[in-house]
CSV table of C-alpha atoms in Angstrom, one decimal:
chain,number,residue,atom,x,y,z
A,1,MET,CA,13.7,-1.7,0.1
A,2,ILE,CA,11.4,1.2,1.0
A,3,ASP,CA,9.4,3.1,-1.6
A,4,ILE,CA,7.9,6.4,-0.5
A,5,ARG,CA,5.1,7.8,-2.7
A,6,LEU,CA,2.1,10.1,-2.6
A,7,GLY,CA,-1.0,8.4,-1.4
A,8,ASP,CA,-4.7,8.9,-0.5
A,9,PRO,CA,-5.1,8.6,3.2
A,10,ALA,CA,-8.6,7.3,2.7
A,11,ALA,CA,-7.5,4.5,0.4
A,12,PRO,CA,-8.5,1.0,1.6
A,13,GLU,CA,-4.9,-0.4,1.4
A,14,LEU,CA,-3.9,2.2,4.1
A,15,LYS,CA,-6.5,1.2,6.6
A,16,GLU,CA,-4.2,-1.0,8.8
A,17,LEU,CA,-1.5,1.7,8.9
A,18,LEU,CA,-3.8,4.6,9.7
A,19,THR,CA,-5.9,2.6,12.2
A,20,ALA,CA,-2.6,1.9,14.0
A,21,HIS,CA,-1.6,5.6,13.8
A,22,VAL,CA,-4.9,6.9,15.2
A,23,GLN,CA,-5.0,4.2,17.9
A,24,TYR,CA,-1.4,4.9,19.0
A,25,SER,CA,-2.1,8.6,19.3
A,26,ALA,CA,-5.3,8.0,21.3
A,27,GLU,CA,-3.4,5.7,23.7
A,28,ASN,CA,-0.4,8.0,24.2
A,29,SER,CA,-2.0,11.4,24.3
A,30,PRO,CA,-4.2,12.8,27.1
A,31,GLU,CA,-7.8,13.6,26.2
A,32,GLY,CA,-8.0,17.1,24.7
A,33,SER,CA,-4.3,17.0,23.6
A,34,ASN,CA,-4.6,14.6,20.7
A,35,HIS,CA,-4.2,16.5,17.4
A,36,THR,CA,-4.2,13.4,15.1
A,37,LEU,CA,-6.3,13.6,12.1
A,38,ASP,CA,-8.3,10.6,11.0
A,39,PRO,CA,-8.0,9.5,7.3
A,40,GLN,CA,-11.0,11.4,6.1
A,41,GLU,CA,-9.9,14.6,7.9
A,42,MET,CA,-6.5,14.2,6.3
A,43,ARG,CA,-8.1,13.9,2.9
A,44,ASP,CA,-10.5,16.9,3.5
A,45,SER,CA,-7.6,19.1,4.8
A,46,GLY,CA,-5.8,19.0,1.5
A,47,LEU,CA,-2.5,18.0,3.0
A,48,GLN,CA,0.1,16.2,1.0
A,49,PHE,CA,0.3,12.6,2.3
A,50,TRP,CA,3.2,10.1,1.6
A,51,VAL,CA,3.2,6.4,2.3
A,52,ALA,CA,6.3,4.2,2.8
A,53,PHE,CA,5.8,0.8,1.2
A,54,HIS,CA,7.8,-2.3,2.0
A,55,GLU,CA,7.1,-5.1,-0.5
A,56,GLU,CA,3.9,-3.3,-1.4
A,57,ARG,CA,2.7,-3.2,2.2
A,58,ALA,CA,2.0,0.3,3.7
A,59,VAL,CA,4.3,0.4,6.7
A,60,GLY,CA,4.8,4.1,7.3
A,61,CYS,CA,3.4,7.5,6.5
A,62,GLY,CA,3.9,11.3,6.9
A,63,ALA,CA,2.3,14.4,5.6
A,64,LEU,CA,2.8,18.1,5.0
A,65,SER,CA,0.4,20.9,5.4
A,66,ALA,CA,1.3,24.3,4.0
A,67,LEU,CA,1.0,27.2,6.4
A,68,PRO,CA,0.3,30.9,5.6
A,69,ASP,CA,3.7,32.0,6.9
A,70,GLY,CA,5.6,29.9,4.3
A,71,SER,CA,6.4,27.0,6.6
A,72,ALA,CA,5.0,23.5,6.3
A,73,GLU,CA,3.6,21.5,9.2
A,74,VAL,CA,4.6,17.9,9.5
A,75,LYS,CA,1.6,15.7,10.3
A,76,SER,CA,0.9,12.0,10.8
A,77,VAL,CA,4.3,10.5,10.9
A,78,HIS,CA,3.9,6.9,11.9
A,79,VAL,CA,5.6,3.6,11.3
A,80,LEU,CA,4.0,0.2,12.1
A,81,GLN,CA,5.3,-1.3,15.4
A,82,GLU,CA,6.9,-4.3,13.7
A,83,MET,CA,8.8,-2.1,11.3
A,84,ARG,CA,10.3,0.3,13.9
A,85,GLY,CA,14.0,0.4,14.6
A,86,ARG,CA,14.9,0.3,10.9
A,87,GLY,CA,15.3,4.0,10.3
A,88,LEU,CA,11.9,4.4,8.4
A,89,ALA,CA,10.7,7.4,10.4
A,90,ARG,CA,14.1,9.1,9.7
A,91,GLN,CA,13.8,8.3,6.0
A,92,MET,CA,10.2,9.7,6.0
A,93,MET,CA,11.3,12.9,7.8
A,94,ILE,CA,14.2,13.4,5.3
A,95,HIS,CA,11.7,12.9,2.5
A,96,LEU,CA,9.3,15.4,3.9
A,97,ALA,CA,12.1,18.0,4.3
A,98,GLU,CA,13.2,17.5,0.7
A,99,GLU,CA,9.6,17.8,-0.5
A,100,ALA,CA,9.1,21.0,1.6
A,101,MET,CA,12.3,22.5,0.3
A,102,ALA,CA,11.4,21.7,-3.3
A,103,ALA,CA,8.0,23.4,-2.7
A,104,GLY,CA,9.8,26.5,-1.4
A,105,HIS,CA,8.8,26.3,2.2
A,106,SER,CA,11.0,28.2,4.7
A,107,ALA,CA,10.8,25.7,7.6
A,108,LEU,CA,9.2,22.6,8.9
A,109,VAL,CA,7.2,22.9,12.1
A,110,LEU,CA,5.5,20.1,14.1
A,111,GLU,CA,3.5,19.3,17.3
A,112,THR,CA,4.2,16.1,19.1
A,113,GLY,CA,3.8,14.7,22.6
A,114,SER,CA,5.9,16.3,25.4
A,115,SER,CA,7.9,14.6,28.0
A,116,GLN,CA,4.6,14.1,29.8
A,117,CYS,CA,3.7,11.6,27.1
A,118,PRO,CA,6.5,8.9,27.2
A,119,GLY,CA,5.1,7.3,24.0
A,120,TYR,CA,6.6,10.2,22.1
A,121,ASP,CA,10.1,10.1,23.5
A,122,ALA,CA,11.5,8.3,20.5
A,123,ALA,CA,9.8,10.8,18.1
A,124,ARG,CA,11.2,13.8,20.0
A,125,GLY,CA,14.7,12.1,19.9
A,126,LEU,CA,14.4,11.7,16.2
A,127,TYR,CA,13.4,15.2,15.6
A,128,GLU,CA,16.2,16.6,17.8
A,129,SER,CA,18.7,14.4,16.0
A,130,LEU,CA,17.5,15.9,12.7
A,131,GLY,CA,18.1,19.5,14.0
A,132,PHE,CA,14.6,20.5,15.1
A,133,GLN,CA,14.6,23.0,17.9
A,134,TYR,CA,11.8,23.6,20.4
A,135,CYS,CA,9.6,26.6,19.7
A,136,GLU,CA,6.4,28.3,20.7
A,137,PRO,CA,3.0,27.0,19.5
A,138,PHE,CA,2.2,27.9,15.9
A,139,GLY,CA,-0.9,28.3,13.8
A,140,GLU,CA,-4.0,27.4,15.8
A,141,TYR,CA,-2.3,25.4,18.5
A,142,ALA,CA,-2.4,26.7,22.1
A,143,ALA,CA,0.2,26.1,24.7
A,144,ASP,CA,-0.4,22.6,26.3
A,145,PRO,CA,1.9,20.8,28.8
A,146,ALA,CA,1.3,17.6,26.9
A,147,SER,CA,2.5,19.1,23.6
A,148,ALA,CA,6.0,19.9,22.3
A,149,PHE,CA,6.4,22.3,19.4
A,150,MET,CA,9.4,22.1,17.2
A,151,CYS,CA,10.9,23.9,14.1
A,152,LEU,CA,13.5,23.2,11.5
A,153,PRO,CA,14.6,26.0,9.2
A,154,LEU,CA,15.1,24.8,5.7
A,155,ARG,CA,18.1,25.8,3.7
A,156,ARG,CA,18.3,25.6,-0.1
A,157,ALA,CA,21.4,24.1,-1.6
A,158,ALA,CA,23.8,26.6,-3.1
């Protein structure tokens, strides 16, 4: 059973998860193309941060950052290596989409590693399967061959 709830990225019980997240990004992104926030930067940026717990152990995370155009940027989606392959990242992405819709956001946008970064192949596959489309850089991002930018328009239920 997975329980997703709001969390503080700087909380001590999240150290294992967020250390793994920051390390994975550093190992799989070229220098200068890594846009991963560390836990204190996440806290300072004011984003909404959710944690997936399995038997009270933090095993996954994801965050949303509101953008001025009415969309929300997906940040820091990560699942611990030993918990991958169970649909947790999909569950987190669906949770983030539901939260963004409830908050009135028009779309989800994200930046992830491009095909030049094989460590992000599974992430891009997940986002594609959820209906994300490739788009131009948004916000303060610049075009980068190591980055892929994606967007998912959000529709409210009738």
